[in-house]
PDB file of C-alpha atoms in Angstrom:
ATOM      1  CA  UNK A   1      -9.751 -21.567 -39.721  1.00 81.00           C
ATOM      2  CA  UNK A   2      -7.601 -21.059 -36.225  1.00 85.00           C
ATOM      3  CA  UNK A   3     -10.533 -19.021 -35.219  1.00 88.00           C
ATOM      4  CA  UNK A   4     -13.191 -21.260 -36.165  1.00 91.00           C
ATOM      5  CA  UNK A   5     -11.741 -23.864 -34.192  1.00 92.00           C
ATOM      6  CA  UNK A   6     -11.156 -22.417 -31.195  1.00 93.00           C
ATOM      7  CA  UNK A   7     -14.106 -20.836 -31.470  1.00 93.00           C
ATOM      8  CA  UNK A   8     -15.820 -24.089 -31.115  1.00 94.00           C
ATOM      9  CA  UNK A   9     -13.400 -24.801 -28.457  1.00 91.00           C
ATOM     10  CA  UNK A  10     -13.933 -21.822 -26.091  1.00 94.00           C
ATOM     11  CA  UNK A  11     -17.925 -22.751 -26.576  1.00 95.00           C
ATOM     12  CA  UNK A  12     -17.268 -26.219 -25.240  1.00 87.00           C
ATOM     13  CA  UNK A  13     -15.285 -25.539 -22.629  1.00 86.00           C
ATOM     14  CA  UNK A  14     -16.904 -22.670 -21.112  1.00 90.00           C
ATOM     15  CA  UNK A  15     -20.282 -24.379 -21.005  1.00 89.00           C
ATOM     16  CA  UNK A  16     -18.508 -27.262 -19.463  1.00 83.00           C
ATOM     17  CA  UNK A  17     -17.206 -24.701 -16.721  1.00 83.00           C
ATOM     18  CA  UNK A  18     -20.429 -23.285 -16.356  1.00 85.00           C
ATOM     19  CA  UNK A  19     -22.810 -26.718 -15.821  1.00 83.00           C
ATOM     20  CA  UNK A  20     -19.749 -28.267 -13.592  1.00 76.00           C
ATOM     21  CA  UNK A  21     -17.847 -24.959 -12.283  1.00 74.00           C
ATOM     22  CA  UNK A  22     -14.737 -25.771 -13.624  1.00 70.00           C
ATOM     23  CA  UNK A  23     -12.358 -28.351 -16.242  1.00 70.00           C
ATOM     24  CA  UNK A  24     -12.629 -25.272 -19.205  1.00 77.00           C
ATOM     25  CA  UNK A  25      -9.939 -23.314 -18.060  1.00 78.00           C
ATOM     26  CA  UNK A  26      -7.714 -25.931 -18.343  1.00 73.00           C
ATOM     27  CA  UNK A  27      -9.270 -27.997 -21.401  1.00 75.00           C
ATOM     28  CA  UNK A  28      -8.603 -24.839 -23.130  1.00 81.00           C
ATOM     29  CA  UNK A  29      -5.293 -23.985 -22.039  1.00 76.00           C
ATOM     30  CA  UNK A  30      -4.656 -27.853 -23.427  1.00 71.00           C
ATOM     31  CA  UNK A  31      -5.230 -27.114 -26.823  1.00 80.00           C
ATOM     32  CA  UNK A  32      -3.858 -23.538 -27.089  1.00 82.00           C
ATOM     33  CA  UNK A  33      -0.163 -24.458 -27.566  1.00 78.00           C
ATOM     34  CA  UNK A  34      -0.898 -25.845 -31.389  1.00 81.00           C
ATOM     35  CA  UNK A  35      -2.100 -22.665 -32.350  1.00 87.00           C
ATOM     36  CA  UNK A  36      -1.030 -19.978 -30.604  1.00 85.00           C
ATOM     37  CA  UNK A  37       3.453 -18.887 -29.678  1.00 85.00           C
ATOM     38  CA  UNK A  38       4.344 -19.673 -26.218  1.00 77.00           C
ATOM     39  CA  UNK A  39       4.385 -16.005 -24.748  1.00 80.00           C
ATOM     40  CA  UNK A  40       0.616 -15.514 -26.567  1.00 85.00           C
ATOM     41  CA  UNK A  41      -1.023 -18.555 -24.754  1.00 82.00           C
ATOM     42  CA  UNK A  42      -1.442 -17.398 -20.782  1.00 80.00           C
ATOM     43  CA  UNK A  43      -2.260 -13.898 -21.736  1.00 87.00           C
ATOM     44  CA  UNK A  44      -4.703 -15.063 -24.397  1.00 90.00           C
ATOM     45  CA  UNK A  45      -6.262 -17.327 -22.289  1.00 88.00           C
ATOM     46  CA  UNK A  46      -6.389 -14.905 -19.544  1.00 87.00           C
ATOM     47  CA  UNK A  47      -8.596 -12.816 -21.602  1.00 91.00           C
ATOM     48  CA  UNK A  48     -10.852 -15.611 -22.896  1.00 93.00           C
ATOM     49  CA  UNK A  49     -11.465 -16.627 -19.340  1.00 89.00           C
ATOM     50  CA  UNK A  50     -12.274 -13.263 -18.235  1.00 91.00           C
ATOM     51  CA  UNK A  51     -15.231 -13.360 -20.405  1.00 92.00           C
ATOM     52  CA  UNK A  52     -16.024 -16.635 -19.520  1.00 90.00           C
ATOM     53  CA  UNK A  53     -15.996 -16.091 -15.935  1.00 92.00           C
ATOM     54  CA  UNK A  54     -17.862 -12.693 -15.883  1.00 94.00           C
ATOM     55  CA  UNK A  55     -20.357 -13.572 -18.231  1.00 92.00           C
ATOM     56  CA  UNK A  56     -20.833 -17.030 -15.776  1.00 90.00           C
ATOM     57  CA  UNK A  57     -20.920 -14.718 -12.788  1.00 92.00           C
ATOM     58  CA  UNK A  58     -23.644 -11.985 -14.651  1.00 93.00           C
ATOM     59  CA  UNK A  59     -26.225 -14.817 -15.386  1.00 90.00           C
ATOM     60  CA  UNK A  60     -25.934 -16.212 -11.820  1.00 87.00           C
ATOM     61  CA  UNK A  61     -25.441 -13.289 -10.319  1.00 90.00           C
ATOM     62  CA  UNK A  62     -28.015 -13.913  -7.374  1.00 91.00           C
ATOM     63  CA  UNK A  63     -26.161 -16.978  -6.268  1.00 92.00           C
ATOM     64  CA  UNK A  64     -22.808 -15.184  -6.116  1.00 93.00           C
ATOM     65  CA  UNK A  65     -21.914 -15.324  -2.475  1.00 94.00           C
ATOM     66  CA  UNK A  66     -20.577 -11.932  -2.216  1.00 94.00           C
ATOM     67  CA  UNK A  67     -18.984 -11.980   1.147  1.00 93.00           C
ATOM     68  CA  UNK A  68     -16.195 -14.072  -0.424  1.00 93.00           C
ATOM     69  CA  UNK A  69     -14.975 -11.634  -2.359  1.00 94.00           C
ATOM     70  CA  UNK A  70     -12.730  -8.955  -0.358  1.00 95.00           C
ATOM     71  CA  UNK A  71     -11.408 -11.161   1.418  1.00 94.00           C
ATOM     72  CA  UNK A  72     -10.691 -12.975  -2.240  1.00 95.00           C
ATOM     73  CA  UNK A  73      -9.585  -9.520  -3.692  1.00 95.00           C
ATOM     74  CA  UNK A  74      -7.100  -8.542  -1.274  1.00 96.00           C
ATOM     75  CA  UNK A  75      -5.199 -11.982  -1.373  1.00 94.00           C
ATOM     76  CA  UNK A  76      -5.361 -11.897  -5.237  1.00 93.00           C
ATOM     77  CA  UNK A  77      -3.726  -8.638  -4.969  1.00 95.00           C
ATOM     78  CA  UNK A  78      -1.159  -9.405  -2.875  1.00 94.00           C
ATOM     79  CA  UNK A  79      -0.316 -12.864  -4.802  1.00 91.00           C
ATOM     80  CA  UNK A  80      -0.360 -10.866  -8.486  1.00 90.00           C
ATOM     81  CA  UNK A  81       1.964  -8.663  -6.769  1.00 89.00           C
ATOM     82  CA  UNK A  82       4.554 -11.102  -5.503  1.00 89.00           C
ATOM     83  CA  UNK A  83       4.302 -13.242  -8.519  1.00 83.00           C
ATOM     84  CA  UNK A  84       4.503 -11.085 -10.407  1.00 82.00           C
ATOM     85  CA  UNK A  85       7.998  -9.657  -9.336  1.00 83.00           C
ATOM     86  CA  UNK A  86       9.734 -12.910  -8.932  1.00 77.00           C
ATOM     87  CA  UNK A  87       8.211 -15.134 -11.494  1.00 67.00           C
ATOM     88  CA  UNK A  88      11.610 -14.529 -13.437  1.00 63.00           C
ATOM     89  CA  UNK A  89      13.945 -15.908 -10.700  1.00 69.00           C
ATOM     90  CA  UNK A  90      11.715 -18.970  -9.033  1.00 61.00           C
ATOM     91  CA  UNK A  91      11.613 -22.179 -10.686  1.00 63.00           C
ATOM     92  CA  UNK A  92       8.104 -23.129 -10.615  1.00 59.00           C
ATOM     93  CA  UNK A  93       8.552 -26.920 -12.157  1.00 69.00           C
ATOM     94  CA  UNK A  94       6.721 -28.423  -9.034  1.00 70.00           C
ATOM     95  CA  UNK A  95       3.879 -25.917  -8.055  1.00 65.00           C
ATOM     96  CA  UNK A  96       1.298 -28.178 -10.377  1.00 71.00           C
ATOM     97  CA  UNK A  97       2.179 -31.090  -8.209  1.00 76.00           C
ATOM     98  CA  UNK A  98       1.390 -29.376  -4.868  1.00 72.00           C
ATOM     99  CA  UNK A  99      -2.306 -27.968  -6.508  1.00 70.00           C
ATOM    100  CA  UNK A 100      -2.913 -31.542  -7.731  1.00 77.00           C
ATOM    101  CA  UNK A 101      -2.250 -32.622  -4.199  1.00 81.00           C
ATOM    102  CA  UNK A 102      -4.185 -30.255  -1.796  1.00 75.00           C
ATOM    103  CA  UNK A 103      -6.985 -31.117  -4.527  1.00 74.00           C
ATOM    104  CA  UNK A 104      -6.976 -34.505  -3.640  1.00 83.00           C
ATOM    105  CA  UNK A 105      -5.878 -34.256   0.326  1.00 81.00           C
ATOM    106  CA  UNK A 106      -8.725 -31.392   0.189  1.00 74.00           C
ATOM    107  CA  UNK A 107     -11.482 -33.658  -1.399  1.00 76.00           C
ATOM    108  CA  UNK A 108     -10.666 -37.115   0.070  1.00 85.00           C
ATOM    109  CA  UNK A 109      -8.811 -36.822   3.792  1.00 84.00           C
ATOM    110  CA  UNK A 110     -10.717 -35.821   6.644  1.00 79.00           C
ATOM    111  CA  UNK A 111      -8.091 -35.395   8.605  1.00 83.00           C
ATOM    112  CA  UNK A 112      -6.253 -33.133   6.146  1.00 75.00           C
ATOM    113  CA  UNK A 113      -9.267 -31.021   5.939  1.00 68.00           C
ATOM    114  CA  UNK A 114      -9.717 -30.983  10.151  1.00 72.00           C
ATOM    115  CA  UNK A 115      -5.788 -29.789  10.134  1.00 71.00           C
ATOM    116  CA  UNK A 116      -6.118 -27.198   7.329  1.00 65.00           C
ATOM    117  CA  UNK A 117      -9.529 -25.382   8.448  1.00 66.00           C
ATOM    118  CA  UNK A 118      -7.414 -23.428  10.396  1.00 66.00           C
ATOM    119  CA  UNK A 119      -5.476 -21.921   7.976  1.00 67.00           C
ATOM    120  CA  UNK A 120      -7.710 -22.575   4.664  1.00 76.00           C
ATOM    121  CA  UNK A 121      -9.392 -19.123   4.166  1.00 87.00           C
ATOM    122  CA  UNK A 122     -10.232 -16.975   0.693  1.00 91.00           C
ATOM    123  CA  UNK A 123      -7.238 -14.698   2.251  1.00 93.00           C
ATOM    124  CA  UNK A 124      -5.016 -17.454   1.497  1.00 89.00           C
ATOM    125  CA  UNK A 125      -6.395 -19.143  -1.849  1.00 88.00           C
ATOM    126  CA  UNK A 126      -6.910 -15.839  -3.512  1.00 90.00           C
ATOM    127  CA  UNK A 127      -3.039 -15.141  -3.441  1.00 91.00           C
ATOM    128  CA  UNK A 128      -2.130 -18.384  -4.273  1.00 85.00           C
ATOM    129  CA  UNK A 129      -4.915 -18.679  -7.086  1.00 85.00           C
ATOM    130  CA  UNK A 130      -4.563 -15.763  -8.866  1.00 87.00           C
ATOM    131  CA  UNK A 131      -0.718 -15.262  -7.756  1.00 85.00           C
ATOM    132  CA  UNK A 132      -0.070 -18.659  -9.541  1.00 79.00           C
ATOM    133  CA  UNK A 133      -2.356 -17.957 -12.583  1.00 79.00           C
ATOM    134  CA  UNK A 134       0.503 -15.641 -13.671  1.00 79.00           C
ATOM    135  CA  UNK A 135       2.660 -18.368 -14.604  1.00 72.00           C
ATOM    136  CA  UNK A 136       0.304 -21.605 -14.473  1.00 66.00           C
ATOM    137  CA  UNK A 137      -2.792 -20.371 -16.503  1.00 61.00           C
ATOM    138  CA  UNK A 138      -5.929 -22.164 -15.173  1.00 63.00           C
ATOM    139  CA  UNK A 139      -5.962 -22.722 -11.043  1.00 69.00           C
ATOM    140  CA  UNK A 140      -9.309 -22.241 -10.465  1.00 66.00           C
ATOM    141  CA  UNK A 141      -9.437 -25.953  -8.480  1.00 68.00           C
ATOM    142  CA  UNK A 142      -7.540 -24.283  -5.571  1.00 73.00           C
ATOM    143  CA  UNK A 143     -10.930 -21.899  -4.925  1.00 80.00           C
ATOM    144  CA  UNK A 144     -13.338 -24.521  -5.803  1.00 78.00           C
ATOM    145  CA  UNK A 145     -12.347 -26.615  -3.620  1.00 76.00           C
ATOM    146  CA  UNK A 146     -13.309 -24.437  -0.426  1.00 84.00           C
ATOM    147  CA  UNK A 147     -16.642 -23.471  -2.041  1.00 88.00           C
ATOM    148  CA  UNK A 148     -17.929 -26.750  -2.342  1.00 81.00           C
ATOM    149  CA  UNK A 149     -17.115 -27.337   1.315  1.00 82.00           C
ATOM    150  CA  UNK A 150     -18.900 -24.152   2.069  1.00 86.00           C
ATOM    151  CA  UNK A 151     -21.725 -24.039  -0.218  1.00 86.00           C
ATOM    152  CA  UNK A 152     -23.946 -27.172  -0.843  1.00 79.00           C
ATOM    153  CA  UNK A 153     -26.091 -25.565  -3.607  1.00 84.00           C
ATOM    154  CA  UNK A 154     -24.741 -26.057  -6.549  1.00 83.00           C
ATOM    155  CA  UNK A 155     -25.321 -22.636  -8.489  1.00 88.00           C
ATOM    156  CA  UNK A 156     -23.721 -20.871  -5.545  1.00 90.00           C
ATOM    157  CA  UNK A 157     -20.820 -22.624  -5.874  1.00 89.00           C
ATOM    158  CA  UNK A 158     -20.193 -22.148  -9.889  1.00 88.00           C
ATOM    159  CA  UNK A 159     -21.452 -18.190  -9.586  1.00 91.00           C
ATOM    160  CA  UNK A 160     -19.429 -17.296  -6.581  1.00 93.00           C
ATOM    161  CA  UNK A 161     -16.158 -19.541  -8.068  1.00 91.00           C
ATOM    162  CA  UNK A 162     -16.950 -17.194 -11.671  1.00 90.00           C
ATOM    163  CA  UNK A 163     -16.747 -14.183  -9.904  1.00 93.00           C
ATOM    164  CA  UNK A 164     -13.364 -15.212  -7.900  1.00 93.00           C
ATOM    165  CA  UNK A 165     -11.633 -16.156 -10.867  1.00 90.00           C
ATOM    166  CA  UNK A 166     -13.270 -12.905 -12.980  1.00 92.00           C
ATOM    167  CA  UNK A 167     -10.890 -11.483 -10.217  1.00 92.00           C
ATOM    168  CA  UNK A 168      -7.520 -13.423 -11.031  1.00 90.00           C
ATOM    169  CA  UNK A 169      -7.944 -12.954 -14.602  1.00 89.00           C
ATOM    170  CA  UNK A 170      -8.449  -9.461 -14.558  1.00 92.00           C
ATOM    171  CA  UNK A 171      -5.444  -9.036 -12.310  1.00 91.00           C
ATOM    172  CA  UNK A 172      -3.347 -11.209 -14.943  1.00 87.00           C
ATOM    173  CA  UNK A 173      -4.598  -9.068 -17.807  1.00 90.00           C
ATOM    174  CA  UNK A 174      -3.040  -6.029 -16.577  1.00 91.00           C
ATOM    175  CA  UNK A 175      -0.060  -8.061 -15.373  1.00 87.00           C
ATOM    176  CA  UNK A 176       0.707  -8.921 -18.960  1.00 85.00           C
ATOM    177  CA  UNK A 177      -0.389  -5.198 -20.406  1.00 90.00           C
ATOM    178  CA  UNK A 178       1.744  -3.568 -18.112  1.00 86.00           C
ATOM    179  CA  UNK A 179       4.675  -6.118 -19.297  1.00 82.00           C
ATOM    180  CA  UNK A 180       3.870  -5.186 -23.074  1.00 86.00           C
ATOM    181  CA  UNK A 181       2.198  -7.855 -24.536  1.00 86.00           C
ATOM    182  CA  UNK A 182      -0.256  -6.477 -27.220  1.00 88.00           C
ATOM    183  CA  UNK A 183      -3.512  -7.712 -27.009  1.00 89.00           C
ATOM    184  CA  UNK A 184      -4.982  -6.047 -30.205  1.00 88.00           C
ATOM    185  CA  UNK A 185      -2.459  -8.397 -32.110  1.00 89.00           C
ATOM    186  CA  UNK A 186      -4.517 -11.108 -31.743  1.00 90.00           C
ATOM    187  CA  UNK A 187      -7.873  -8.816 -32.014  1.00 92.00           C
ATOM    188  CA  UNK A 188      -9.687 -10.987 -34.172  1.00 93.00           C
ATOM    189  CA  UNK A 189      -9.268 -14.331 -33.165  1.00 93.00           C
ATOM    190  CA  UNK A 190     -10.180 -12.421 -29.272  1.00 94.00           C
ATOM    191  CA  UNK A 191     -13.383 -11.385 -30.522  1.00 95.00           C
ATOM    192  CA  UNK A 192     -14.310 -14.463 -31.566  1.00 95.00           C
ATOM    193  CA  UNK A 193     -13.532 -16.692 -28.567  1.00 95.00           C
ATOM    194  CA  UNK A 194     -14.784 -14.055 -26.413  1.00 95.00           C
ATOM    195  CA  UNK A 195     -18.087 -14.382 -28.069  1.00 95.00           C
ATOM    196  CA  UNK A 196     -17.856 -17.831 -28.254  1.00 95.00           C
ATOM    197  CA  UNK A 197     -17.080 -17.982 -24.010  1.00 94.00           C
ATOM    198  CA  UNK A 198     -20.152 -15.985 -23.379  1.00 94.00           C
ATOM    199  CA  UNK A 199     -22.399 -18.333 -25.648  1.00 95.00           C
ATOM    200  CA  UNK A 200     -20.941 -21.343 -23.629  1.00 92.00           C
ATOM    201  CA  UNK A 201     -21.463 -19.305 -20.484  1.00 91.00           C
ATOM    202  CA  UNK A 202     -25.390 -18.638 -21.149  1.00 92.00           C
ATOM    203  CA  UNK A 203     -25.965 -22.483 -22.673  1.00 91.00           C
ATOM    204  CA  UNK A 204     -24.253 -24.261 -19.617  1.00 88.00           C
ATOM    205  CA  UNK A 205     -26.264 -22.018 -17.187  1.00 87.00           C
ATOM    206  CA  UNK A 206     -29.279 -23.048 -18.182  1.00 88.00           C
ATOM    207  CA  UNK A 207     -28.206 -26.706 -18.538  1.00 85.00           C
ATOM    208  CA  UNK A 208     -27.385 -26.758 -14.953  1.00 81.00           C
ATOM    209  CA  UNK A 209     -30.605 -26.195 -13.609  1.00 77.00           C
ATOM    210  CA  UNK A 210     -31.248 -29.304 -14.793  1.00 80.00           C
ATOM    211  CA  UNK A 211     -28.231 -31.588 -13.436  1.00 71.00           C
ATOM    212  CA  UNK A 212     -29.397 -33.055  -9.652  1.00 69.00           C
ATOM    213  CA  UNK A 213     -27.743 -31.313  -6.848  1.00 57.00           C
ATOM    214  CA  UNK A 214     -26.539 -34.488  -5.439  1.00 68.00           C
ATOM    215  CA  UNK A 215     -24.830 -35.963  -8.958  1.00 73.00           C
ATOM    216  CA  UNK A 216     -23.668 -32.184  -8.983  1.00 68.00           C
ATOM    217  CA  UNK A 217     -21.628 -32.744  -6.144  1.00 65.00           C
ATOM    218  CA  UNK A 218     -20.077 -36.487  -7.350  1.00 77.00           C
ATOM    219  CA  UNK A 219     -19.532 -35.214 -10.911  1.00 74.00           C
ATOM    220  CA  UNK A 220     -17.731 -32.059  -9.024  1.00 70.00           C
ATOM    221  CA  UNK A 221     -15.233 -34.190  -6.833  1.00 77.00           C
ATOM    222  CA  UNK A 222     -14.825 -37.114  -9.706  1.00 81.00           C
ATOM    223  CA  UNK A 223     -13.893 -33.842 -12.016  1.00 77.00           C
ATOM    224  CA  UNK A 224     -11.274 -32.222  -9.560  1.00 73.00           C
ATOM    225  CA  UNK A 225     -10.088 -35.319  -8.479  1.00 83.00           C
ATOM    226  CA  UNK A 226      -8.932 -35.890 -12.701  1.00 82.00           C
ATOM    227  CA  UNK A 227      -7.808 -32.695 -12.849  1.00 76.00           C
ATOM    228  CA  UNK A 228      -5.557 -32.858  -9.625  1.00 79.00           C
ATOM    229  CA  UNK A 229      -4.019 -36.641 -11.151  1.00 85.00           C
ATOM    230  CA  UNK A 230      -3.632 -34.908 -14.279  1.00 80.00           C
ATOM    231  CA  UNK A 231      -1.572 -31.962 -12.939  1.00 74.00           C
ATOM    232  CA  UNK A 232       0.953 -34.048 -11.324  1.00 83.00           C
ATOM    233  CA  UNK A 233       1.192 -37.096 -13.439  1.00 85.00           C
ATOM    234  CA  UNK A 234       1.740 -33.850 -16.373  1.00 77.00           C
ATOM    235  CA  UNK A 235       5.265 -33.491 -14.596  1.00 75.00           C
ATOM    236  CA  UNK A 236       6.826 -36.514 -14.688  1.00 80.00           C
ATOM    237  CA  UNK A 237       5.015 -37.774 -18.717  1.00 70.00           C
TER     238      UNK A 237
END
């Protein structure tokens, strides 16, 4: 039954990801505490997204704007690497509240976003993106954000964004394999959801060429901005 349901789950929320370009990573990192332990759910999750993400990137693979991505890789690699060593002696109680502000500084201030140009690059949100998705789960906001400002068309933004965050979830994987956790425990129901992410992957693709680029780009800021109230009204209810 666990695998049925998130089955269903992992459908929904990565064709959500895929018409919108984000909200599945963290709708399904929502429901995964009542059924999977606490040291199952980020690695799980991790995995599922993978799919997700690559299978996003593979069927919109000619809107992937490719130039993003060393400069992506190389802070993702530097952030996994730092993370990864300290996450045991930082307290990270108050990192959602600083995402869920930059999202909303980022979307809504002009002068915020006239101040940070300077030092808002893929350098810089790839370490903090997939640096934090060691310990956080689902940050993919942080990328979005500077895509939509880049890229008006809307399939570039959701392709390039699933190939970025293929990137932090692959570096997370091997974070958690190389700290022991045993992914062929949970073989089965990660067969399933995988499945179930690349279904929602194909079926939101092809839904989105049918959303207006212009209600795209309202439903896009209205999403991040619930995402960004949700992450820091989630640490203090």
């Amino acid at each position: 039954m666990t695998e049925i349901i998130l089955g269903l789950v992992t459908f929904f929320t990565s064709a959500i990801a895929a018409i919108v370009g984000l909200g599945g990573g963290m709708m399904l990192i929502a429901v995964l505490p009542s059924f999977l332990p606490l040291n199952a759910i980020i690695p799980v999750h991790g995995l599922t997204q993978m799919s997700s993400n690559v299978s996003r990137a593979v069927f919109g693979y000619k809107d992937i704007q490719y130039e993003t991505i060393p400069k992506f890789l190389i802070g993702s690699l530097l952030g996994v690497g730092l993370f990864a060593s300290i996450v045991s002696v930082i307290s990270l109680e108050y990192v959602p509240l600083f995402i869920g502000i930059y999202i909303l500084l980022s979307l809504w201030s002009k002068k915020f976003n006239n101040k940070i140009k300077k030092f808002e690059n893929y350098y810089i949100l790839g370490f903090f993106q997939s640096g934090l998705s060691v310990v956080v789960g689902a940050t993919g906001p942080l990328t979005l954000t500077l895509l939509y400002k880049d890229y008006i068309d809307k399939n570039k933004v959701v392709a390039t964004s699933a190939a970025l965050m293929s990137i932090s979830h692959l570096l997370k994987i091997l974070v958690f394999i190389y700290f022991g956790f045993v992914f062929f425990d949970y073989i089965e129901l990660i067969t399933v959801m995988i499945i179930a992410a690349i279904l929602g992957s194909y079926v939101g693709t092809k839904l989105r060429n049918k959303i207006d680029g212009k209600k795209f780009a309202i439903v896009l800021k209205v999403l991040l901005s619930i995402l960004a109230f949700k992450l820091i009204l989630g640490l203090f209810i």
